[in-house]
mmCIF file of C-alpha atoms in Angstrom:
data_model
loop_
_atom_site.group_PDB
_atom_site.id
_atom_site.type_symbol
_atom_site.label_atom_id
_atom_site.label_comp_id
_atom_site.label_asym_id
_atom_site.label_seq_id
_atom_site.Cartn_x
_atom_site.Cartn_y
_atom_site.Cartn_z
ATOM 1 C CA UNK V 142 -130.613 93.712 74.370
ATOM 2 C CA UNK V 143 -134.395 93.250 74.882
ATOM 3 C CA UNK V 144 -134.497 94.926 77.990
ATOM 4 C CA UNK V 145 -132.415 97.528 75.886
ATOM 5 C CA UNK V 146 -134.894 97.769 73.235
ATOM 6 C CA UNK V 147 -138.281 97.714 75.621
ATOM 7 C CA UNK V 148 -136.655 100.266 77.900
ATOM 8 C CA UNK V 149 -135.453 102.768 74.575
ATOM 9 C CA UNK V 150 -137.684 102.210 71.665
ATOM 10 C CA UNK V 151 -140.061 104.582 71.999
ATOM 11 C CA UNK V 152 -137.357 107.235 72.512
ATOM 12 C CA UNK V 153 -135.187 105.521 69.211
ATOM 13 C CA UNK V 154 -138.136 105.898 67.225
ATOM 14 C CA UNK V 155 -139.662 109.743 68.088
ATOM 15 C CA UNK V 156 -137.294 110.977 69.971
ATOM 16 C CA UNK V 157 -138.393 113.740 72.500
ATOM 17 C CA UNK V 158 -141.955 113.696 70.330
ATOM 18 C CA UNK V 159 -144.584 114.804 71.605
ATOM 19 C CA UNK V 160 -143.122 117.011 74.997
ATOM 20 C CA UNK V 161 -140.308 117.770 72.532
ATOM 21 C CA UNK V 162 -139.126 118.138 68.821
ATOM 22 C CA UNK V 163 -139.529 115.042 66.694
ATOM 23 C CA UNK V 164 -136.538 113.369 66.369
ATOM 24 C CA UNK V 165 -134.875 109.310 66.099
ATOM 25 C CA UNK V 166 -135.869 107.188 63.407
ATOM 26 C CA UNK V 167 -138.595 109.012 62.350
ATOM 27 C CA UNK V 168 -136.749 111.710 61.671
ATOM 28 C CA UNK V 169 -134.092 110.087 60.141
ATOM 29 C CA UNK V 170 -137.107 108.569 57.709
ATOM 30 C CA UNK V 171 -139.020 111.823 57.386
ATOM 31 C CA UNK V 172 -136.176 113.666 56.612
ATOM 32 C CA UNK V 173 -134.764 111.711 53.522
ATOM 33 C CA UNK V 174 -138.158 111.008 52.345
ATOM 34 C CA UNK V 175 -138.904 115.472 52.202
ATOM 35 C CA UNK V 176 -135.325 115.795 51.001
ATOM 36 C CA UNK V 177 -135.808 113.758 48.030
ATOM 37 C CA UNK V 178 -139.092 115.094 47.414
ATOM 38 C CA UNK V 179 -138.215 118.724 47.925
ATOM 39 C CA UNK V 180 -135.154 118.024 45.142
ATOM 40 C CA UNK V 181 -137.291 116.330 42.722
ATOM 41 C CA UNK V 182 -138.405 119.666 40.672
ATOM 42 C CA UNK V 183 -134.822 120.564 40.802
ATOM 43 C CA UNK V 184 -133.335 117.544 39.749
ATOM 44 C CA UNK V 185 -135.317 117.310 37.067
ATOM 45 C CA UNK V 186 -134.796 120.850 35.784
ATOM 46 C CA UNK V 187 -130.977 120.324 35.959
ATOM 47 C CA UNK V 188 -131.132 117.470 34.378
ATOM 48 C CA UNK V 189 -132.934 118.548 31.554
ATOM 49 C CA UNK V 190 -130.721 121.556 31.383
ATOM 50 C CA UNK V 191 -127.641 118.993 31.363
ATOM 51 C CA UNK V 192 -128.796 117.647 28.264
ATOM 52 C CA UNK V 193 -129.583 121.108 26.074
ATOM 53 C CA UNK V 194 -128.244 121.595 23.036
ATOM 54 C CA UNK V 195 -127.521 125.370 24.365
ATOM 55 C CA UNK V 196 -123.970 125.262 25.500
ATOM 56 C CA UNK V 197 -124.965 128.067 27.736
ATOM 57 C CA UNK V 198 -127.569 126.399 29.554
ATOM 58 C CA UNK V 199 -125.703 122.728 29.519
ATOM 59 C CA UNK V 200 -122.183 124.202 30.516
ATOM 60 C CA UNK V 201 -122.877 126.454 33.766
ATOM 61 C CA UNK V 202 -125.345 123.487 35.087
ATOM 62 C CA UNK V 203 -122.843 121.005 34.588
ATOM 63 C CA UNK V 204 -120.336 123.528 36.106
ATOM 64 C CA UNK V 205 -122.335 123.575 39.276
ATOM 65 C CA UNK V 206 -123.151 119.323 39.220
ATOM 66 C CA UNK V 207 -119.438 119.015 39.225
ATOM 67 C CA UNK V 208 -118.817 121.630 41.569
ATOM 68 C CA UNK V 209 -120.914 120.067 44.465
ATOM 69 C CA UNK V 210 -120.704 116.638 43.889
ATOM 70 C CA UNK V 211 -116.658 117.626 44.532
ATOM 71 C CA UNK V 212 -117.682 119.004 48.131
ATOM 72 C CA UNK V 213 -117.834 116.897 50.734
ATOM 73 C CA UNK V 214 -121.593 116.898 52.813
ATOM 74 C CA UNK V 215 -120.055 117.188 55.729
ATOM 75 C CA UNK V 216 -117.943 120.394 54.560
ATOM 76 C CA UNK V 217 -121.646 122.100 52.914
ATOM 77 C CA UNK V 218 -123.742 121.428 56.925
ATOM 78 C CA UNK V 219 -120.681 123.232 58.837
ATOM 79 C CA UNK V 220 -121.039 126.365 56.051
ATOM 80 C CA UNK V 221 -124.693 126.134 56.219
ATOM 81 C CA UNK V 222 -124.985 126.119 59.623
ATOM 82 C CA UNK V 223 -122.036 128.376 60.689
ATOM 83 C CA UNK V 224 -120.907 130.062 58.341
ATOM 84 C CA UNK V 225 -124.279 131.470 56.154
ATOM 85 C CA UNK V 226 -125.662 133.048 59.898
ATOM 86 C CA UNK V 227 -122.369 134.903 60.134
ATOM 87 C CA UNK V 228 -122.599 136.279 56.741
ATOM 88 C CA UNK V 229 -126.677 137.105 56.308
ATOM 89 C CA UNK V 230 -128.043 137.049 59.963
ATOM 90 C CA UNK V 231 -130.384 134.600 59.622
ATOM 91 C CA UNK V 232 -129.412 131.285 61.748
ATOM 92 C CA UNK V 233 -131.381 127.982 60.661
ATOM 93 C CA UNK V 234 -131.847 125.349 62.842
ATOM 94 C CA UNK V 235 -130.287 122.072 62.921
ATOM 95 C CA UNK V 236 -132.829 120.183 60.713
ATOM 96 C CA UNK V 237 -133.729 123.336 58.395
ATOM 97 C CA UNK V 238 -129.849 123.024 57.551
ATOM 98 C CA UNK V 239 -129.542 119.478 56.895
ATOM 99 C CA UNK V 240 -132.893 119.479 54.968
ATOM 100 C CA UNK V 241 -131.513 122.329 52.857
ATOM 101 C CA UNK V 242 -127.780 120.436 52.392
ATOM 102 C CA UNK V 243 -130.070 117.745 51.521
ATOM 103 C CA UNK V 244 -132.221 119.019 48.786
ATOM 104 C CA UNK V 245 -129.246 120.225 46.999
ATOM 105 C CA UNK V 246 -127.170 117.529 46.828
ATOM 106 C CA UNK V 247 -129.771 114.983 46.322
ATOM 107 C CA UNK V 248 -130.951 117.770 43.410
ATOM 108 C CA UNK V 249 -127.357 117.222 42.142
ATOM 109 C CA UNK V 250 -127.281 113.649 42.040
ATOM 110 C CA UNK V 251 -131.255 113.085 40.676
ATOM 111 C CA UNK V 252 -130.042 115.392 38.040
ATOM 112 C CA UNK V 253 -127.180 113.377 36.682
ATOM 113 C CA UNK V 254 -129.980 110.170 37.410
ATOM 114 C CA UNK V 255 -132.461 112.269 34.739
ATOM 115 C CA UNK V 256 -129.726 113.486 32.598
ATOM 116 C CA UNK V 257 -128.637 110.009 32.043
ATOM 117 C CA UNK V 258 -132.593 108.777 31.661
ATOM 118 C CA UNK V 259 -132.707 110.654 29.116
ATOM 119 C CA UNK V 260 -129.436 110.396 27.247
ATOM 120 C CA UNK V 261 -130.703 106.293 26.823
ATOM 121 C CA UNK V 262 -133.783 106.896 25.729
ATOM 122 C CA UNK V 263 -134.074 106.513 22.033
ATOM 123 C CA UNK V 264 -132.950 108.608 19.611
ATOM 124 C CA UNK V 265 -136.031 110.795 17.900
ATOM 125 C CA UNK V 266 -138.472 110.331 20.608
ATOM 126 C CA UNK V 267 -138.011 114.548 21.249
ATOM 127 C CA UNK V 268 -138.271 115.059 17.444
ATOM 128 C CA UNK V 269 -141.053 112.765 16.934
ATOM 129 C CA UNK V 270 -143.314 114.600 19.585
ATOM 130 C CA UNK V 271 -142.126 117.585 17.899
ATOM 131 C CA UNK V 272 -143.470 116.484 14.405
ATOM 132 C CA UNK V 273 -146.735 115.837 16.214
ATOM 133 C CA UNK V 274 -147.120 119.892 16.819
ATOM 134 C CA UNK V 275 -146.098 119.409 20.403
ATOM 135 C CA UNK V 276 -143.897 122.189 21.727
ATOM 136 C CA UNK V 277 -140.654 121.993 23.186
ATOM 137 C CA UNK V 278 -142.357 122.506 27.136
ATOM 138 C CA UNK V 279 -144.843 119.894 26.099
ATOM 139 C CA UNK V 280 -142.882 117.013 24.906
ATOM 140 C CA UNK V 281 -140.254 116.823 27.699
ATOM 141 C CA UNK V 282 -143.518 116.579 30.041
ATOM 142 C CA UNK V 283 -146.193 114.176 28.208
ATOM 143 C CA UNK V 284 -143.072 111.976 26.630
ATOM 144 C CA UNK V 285 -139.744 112.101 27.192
ATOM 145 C CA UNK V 286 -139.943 112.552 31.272
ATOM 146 C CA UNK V 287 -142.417 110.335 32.044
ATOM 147 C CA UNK V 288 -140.047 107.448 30.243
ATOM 148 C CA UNK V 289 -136.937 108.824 31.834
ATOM 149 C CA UNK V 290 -138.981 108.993 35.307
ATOM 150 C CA UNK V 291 -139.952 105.153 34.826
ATOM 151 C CA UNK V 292 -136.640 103.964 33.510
ATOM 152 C CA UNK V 293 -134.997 105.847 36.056
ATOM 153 C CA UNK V 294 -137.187 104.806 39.224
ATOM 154 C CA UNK V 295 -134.356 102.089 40.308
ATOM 155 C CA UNK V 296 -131.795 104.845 40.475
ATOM 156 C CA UNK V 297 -133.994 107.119 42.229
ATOM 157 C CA UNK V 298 -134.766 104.411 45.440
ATOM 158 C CA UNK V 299 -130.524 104.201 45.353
ATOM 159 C CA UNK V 300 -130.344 107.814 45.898
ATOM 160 C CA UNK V 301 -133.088 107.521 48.860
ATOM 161 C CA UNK V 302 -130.716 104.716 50.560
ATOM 162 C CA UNK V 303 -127.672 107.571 49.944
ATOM 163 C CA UNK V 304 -129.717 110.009 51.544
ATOM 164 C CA UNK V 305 -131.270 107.865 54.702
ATOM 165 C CA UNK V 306 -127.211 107.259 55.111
ATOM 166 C CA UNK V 307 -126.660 111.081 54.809
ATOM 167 C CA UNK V 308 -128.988 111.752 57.325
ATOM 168 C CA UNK V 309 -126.244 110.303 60.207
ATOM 169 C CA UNK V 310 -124.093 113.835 59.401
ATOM 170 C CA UNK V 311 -126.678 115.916 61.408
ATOM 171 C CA UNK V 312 -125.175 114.290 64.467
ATOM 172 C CA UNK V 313 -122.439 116.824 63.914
ATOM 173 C CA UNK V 314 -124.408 119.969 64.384
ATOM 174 C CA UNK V 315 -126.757 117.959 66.924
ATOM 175 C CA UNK V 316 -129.529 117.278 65.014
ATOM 176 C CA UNK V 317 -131.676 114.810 67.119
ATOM 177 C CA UNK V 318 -131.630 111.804 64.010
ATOM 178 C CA UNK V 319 -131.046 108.320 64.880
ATOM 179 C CA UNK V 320 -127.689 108.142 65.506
ATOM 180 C CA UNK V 321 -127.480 110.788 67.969
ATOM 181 C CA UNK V 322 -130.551 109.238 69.834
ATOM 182 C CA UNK V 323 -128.361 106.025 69.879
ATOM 183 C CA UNK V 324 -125.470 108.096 71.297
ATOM 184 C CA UNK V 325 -127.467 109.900 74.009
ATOM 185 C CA UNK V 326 -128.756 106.423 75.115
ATOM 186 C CA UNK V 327 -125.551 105.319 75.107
ATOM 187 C CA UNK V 328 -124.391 108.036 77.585
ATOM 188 C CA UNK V 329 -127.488 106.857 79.673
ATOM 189 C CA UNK V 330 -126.967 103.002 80.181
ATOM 190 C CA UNK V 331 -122.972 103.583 79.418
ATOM 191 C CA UNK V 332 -122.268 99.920 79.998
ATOM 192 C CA UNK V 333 -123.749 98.382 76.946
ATOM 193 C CA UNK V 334 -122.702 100.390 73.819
ATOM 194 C CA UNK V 335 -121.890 97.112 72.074
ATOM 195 C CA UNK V 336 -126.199 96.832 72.136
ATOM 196 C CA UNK V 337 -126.937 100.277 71.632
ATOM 197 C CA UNK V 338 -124.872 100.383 68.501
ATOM 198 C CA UNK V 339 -126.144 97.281 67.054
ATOM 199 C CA UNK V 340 -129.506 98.312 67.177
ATOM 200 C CA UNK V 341 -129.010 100.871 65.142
ATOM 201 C CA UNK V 342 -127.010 99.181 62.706
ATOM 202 C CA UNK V 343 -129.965 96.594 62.400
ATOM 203 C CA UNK V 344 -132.116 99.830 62.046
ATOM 204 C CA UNK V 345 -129.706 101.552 59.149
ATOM 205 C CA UNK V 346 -129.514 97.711 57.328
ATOM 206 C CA UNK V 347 -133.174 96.773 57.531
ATOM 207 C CA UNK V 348 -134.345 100.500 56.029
ATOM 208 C CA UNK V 349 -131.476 100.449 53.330
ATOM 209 C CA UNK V 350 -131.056 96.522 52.379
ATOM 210 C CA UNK V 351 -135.214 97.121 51.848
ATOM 211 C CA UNK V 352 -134.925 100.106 49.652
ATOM 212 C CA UNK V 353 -131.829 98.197 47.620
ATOM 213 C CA UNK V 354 -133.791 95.304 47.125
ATOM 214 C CA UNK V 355 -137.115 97.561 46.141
ATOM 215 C CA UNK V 356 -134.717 99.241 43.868
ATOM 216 C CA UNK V 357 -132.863 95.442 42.726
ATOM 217 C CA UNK V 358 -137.152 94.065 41.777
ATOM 218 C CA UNK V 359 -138.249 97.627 40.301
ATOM 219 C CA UNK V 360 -134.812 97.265 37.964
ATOM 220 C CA UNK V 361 -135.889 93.370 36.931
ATOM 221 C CA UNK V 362 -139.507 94.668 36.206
ATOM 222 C CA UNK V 363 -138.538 97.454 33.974
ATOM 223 C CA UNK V 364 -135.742 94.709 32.196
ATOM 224 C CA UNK V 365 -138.804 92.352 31.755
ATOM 225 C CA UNK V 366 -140.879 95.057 30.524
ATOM 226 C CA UNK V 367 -138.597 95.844 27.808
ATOM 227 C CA UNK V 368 -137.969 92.446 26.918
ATOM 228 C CA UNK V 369 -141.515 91.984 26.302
ATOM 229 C CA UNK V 370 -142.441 94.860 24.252
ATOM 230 C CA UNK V 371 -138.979 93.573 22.135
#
């Protein structure tokens, strides 16, 4: 396996990078890390829109959370990436697609994530920056979402573990991520898949089990925070 891993790394971690596109772990990294970033604004809008007192606001959003967390990821790259060409011309490439399936499912799910953050805040904190001659605009973004942001920030490093996971579906419409790297290495040493594989198992465990554990400390802070200010 060390032979393995002094013979491959470089092209495990950048792919083809830089007499080719950028691709392996990095990608892998990059990708989930713009995904989530890129669906932050969104998330946040549905999610405040999942908890208006409008019913028509609140019902079509929730309509279309429901909707797409039904669809499997898999099912959303193939129309992406087939199907959307066929219909408007316009054919995306492999890691415009799965950035784009990306941003709106992890959209979707940090909206539920906000939604939630916000349904367990107390009760009157919207009213009392009201009373204060804050507008509506204004006290979502001075004092209920920064609270819902911090309380949810546990949630949020979860959903960056989903999406690093996620990431492995690009494989299917050859997008050069870590998993196909493994799998083209594979095809090039052929006899010693059982090492190839493991490596990138390591790689998948030590990137998530990190990010759970960031996410496991960041949830004890925020339990000892409260605590204290009780």
């Amino acid at each position: 396996m060390i032979e393995l891993v002094d013979t491959y790394w470089l092209y495990f971690l950048v792919g083809q990078y830089p007499d080719g596109p950028l691709g392996g772990l990095a990608l892998t990294v990059l990708l989930s890390l713009g995904a989530l970033l890129l669906a932050m604004p969104f998330g946040l809008l549905l999610g405040v829109a999942r908890v208006s007192a409008r019913r028509t606001i609140r019902w079509p959003v929730a309509a279309l959370v429901h909707l797409v967390r039904a669809l499997p990821l898999l099912l959303v790259v193939f129309w992406v990436y087939f199907f959307l060409p066929a219909v408007t011309g316009v054919k995306t490439g492999q890691a415009t697609t799965m950035l784009m399936v990306l941003v709106l499912f992890d959209g979707v799910y940090l909206a539920e994530i906000v939604a939630a953050g916000m349904r367990a805040l107390p009760k009157g904190q919207l009213e009392a920056a009201r009373s204060l001659g804050l507008g509506y605009g204004q006290a979502l973004r001075l004092v209920v979402l920064p609270q819902t942001l911090r309380r949810s920030l546990p949630s949020i490093v979860s959903q960056l573990v989903s999406t690093i996971k996620a990431t492995s579906l690009g494989y299917i419409i050859g997008l050069s991520e870590v998993s196909f790297i493994a799998t083209q290495i594979n095809t090039l040493v052929f006899t010693q898949a059982v090492e190839v594989y493991l490596v990138l198992a390591l790689s998948y465990f030590v990137l998530c089990f990190g990010l759970s554990r960031l996410a496991f400390l960041l949830e004890r802070r925020l339990q000892r925070g409260a605590a204290q200010a009780h």
